[in-house]
mmCIF file of C-alpha atoms in Angstrom:
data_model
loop_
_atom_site.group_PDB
_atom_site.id
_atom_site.type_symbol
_atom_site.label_atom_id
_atom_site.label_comp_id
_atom_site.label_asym_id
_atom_site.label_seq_id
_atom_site.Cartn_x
_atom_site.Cartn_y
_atom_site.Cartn_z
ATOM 1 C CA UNK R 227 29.127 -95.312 -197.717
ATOM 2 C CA UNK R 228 26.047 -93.460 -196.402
ATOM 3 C CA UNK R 229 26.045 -95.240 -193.311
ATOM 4 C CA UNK R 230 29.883 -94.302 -193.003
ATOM 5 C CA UNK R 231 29.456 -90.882 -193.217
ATOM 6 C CA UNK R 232 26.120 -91.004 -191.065
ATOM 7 C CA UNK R 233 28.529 -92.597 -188.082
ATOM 8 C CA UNK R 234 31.718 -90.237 -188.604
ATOM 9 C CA UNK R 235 28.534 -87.175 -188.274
ATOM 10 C CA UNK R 236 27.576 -88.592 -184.788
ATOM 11 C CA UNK R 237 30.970 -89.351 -184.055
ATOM 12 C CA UNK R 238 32.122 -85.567 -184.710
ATOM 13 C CA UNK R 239 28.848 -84.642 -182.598
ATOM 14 C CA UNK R 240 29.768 -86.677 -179.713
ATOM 15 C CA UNK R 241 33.194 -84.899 -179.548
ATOM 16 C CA UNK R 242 31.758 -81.885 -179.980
ATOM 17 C CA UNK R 243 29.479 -82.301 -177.131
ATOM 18 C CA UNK R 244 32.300 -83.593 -174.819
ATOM 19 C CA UNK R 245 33.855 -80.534 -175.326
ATOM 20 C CA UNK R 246 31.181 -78.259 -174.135
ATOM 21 C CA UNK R 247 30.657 -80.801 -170.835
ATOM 22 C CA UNK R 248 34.435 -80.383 -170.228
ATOM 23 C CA UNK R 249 34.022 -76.796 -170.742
ATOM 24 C CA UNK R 250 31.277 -76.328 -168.967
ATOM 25 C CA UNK R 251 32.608 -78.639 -166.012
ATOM 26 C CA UNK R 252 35.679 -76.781 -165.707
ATOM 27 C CA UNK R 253 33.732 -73.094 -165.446
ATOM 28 C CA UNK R 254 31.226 -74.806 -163.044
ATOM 29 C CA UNK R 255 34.290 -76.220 -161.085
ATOM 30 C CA UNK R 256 36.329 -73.317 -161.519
ATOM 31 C CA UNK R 257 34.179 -70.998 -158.861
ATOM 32 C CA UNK R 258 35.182 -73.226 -155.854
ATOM 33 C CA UNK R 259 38.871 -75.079 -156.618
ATOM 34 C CA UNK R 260 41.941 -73.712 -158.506
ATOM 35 C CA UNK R 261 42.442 -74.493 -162.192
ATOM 36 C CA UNK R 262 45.348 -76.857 -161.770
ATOM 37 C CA UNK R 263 43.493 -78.775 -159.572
ATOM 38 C CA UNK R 264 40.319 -79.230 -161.981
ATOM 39 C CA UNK R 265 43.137 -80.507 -164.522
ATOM 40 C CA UNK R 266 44.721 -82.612 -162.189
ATOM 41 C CA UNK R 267 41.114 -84.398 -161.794
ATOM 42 C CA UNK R 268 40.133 -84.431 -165.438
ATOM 43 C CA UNK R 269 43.750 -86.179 -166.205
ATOM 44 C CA UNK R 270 43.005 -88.740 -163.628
ATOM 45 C CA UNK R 271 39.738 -89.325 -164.709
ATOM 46 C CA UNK R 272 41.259 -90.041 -168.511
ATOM 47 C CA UNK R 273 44.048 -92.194 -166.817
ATOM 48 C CA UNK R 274 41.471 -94.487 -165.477
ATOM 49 C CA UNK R 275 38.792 -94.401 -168.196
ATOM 50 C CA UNK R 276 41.885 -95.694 -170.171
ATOM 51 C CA UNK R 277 43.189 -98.719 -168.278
ATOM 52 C CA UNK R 278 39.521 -99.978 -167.670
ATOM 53 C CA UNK R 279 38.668 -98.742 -171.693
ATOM 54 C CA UNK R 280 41.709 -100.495 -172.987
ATOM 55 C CA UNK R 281 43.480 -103.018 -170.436
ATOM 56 C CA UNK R 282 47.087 -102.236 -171.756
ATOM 57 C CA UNK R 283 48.224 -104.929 -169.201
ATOM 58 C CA UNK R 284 47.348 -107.497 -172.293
ATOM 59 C CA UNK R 285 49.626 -106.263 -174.161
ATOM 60 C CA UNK R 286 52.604 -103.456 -172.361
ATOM 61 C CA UNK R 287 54.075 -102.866 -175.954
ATOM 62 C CA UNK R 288 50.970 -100.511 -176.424
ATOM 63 C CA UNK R 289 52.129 -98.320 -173.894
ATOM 64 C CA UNK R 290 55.389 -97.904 -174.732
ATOM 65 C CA UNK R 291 56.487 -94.781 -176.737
ATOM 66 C CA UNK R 292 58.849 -94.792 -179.911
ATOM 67 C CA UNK R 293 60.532 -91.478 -179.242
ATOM 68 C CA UNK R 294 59.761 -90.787 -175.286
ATOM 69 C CA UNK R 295 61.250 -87.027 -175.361
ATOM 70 C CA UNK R 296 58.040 -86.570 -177.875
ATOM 71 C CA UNK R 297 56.000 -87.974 -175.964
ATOM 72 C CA UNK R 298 56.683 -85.856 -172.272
ATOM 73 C CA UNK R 299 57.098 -82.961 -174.456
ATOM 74 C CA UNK R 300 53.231 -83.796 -175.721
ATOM 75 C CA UNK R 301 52.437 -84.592 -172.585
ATOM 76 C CA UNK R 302 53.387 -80.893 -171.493
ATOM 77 C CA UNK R 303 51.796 -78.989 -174.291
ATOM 78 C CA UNK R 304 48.584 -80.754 -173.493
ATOM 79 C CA UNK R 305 48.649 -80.187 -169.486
ATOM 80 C CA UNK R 306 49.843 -76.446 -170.371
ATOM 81 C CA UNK R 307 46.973 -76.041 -172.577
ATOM 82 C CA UNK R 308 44.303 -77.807 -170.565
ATOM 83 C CA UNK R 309 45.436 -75.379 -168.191
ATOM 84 C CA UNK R 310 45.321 -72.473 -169.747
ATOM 85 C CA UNK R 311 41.262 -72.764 -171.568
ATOM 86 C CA UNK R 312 40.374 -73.524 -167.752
ATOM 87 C CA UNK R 313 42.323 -70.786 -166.556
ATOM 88 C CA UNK R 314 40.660 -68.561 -169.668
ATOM 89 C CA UNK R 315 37.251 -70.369 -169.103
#
């Protein structure tokens, strides 16, 4: 149990520290190139970390949604609000 709870701490500190590279990134980035542009990069980046990460080719029923309006309506509250921290960043 201790060594549970000692993993989910780093775990949670990892996160946390992802979040201040992307934020940090984005303000860094945000001097020279226009906001949607810096998301456009950080989605790509996530689109390829996840086919080498997870290879859904093995198995394509892993990539398919349940409910697809849910998902592109997900999709568009988290592109709209990528946008908008970099934008406030």
């Amino acid at each position: 149990a201790a060594a549970a709870r000692l993993r989910a701490l780093l775990l949670i500190m990892l996160a946390f520290l992802c979040f201040a590279c992307l934020d940090t990134t984005a303000k860094y980035l945000g001097q020279w190139l226009p906001a949607m542009q810096i998301v456009w990069v950080r989605f790509l980046t996530h689109f390829i970390l996840t086919l080498v990460i997870f290879r859904p080719w093995r198995d394509m029923a892993l990539c398919l949604p349940r409910n697809k309006k849910l998902q592109v309506a997900r999709a568009c509250c988290l592109v709209g609000s990528t946008l908008f921290n970099f934008l406030a960043v």
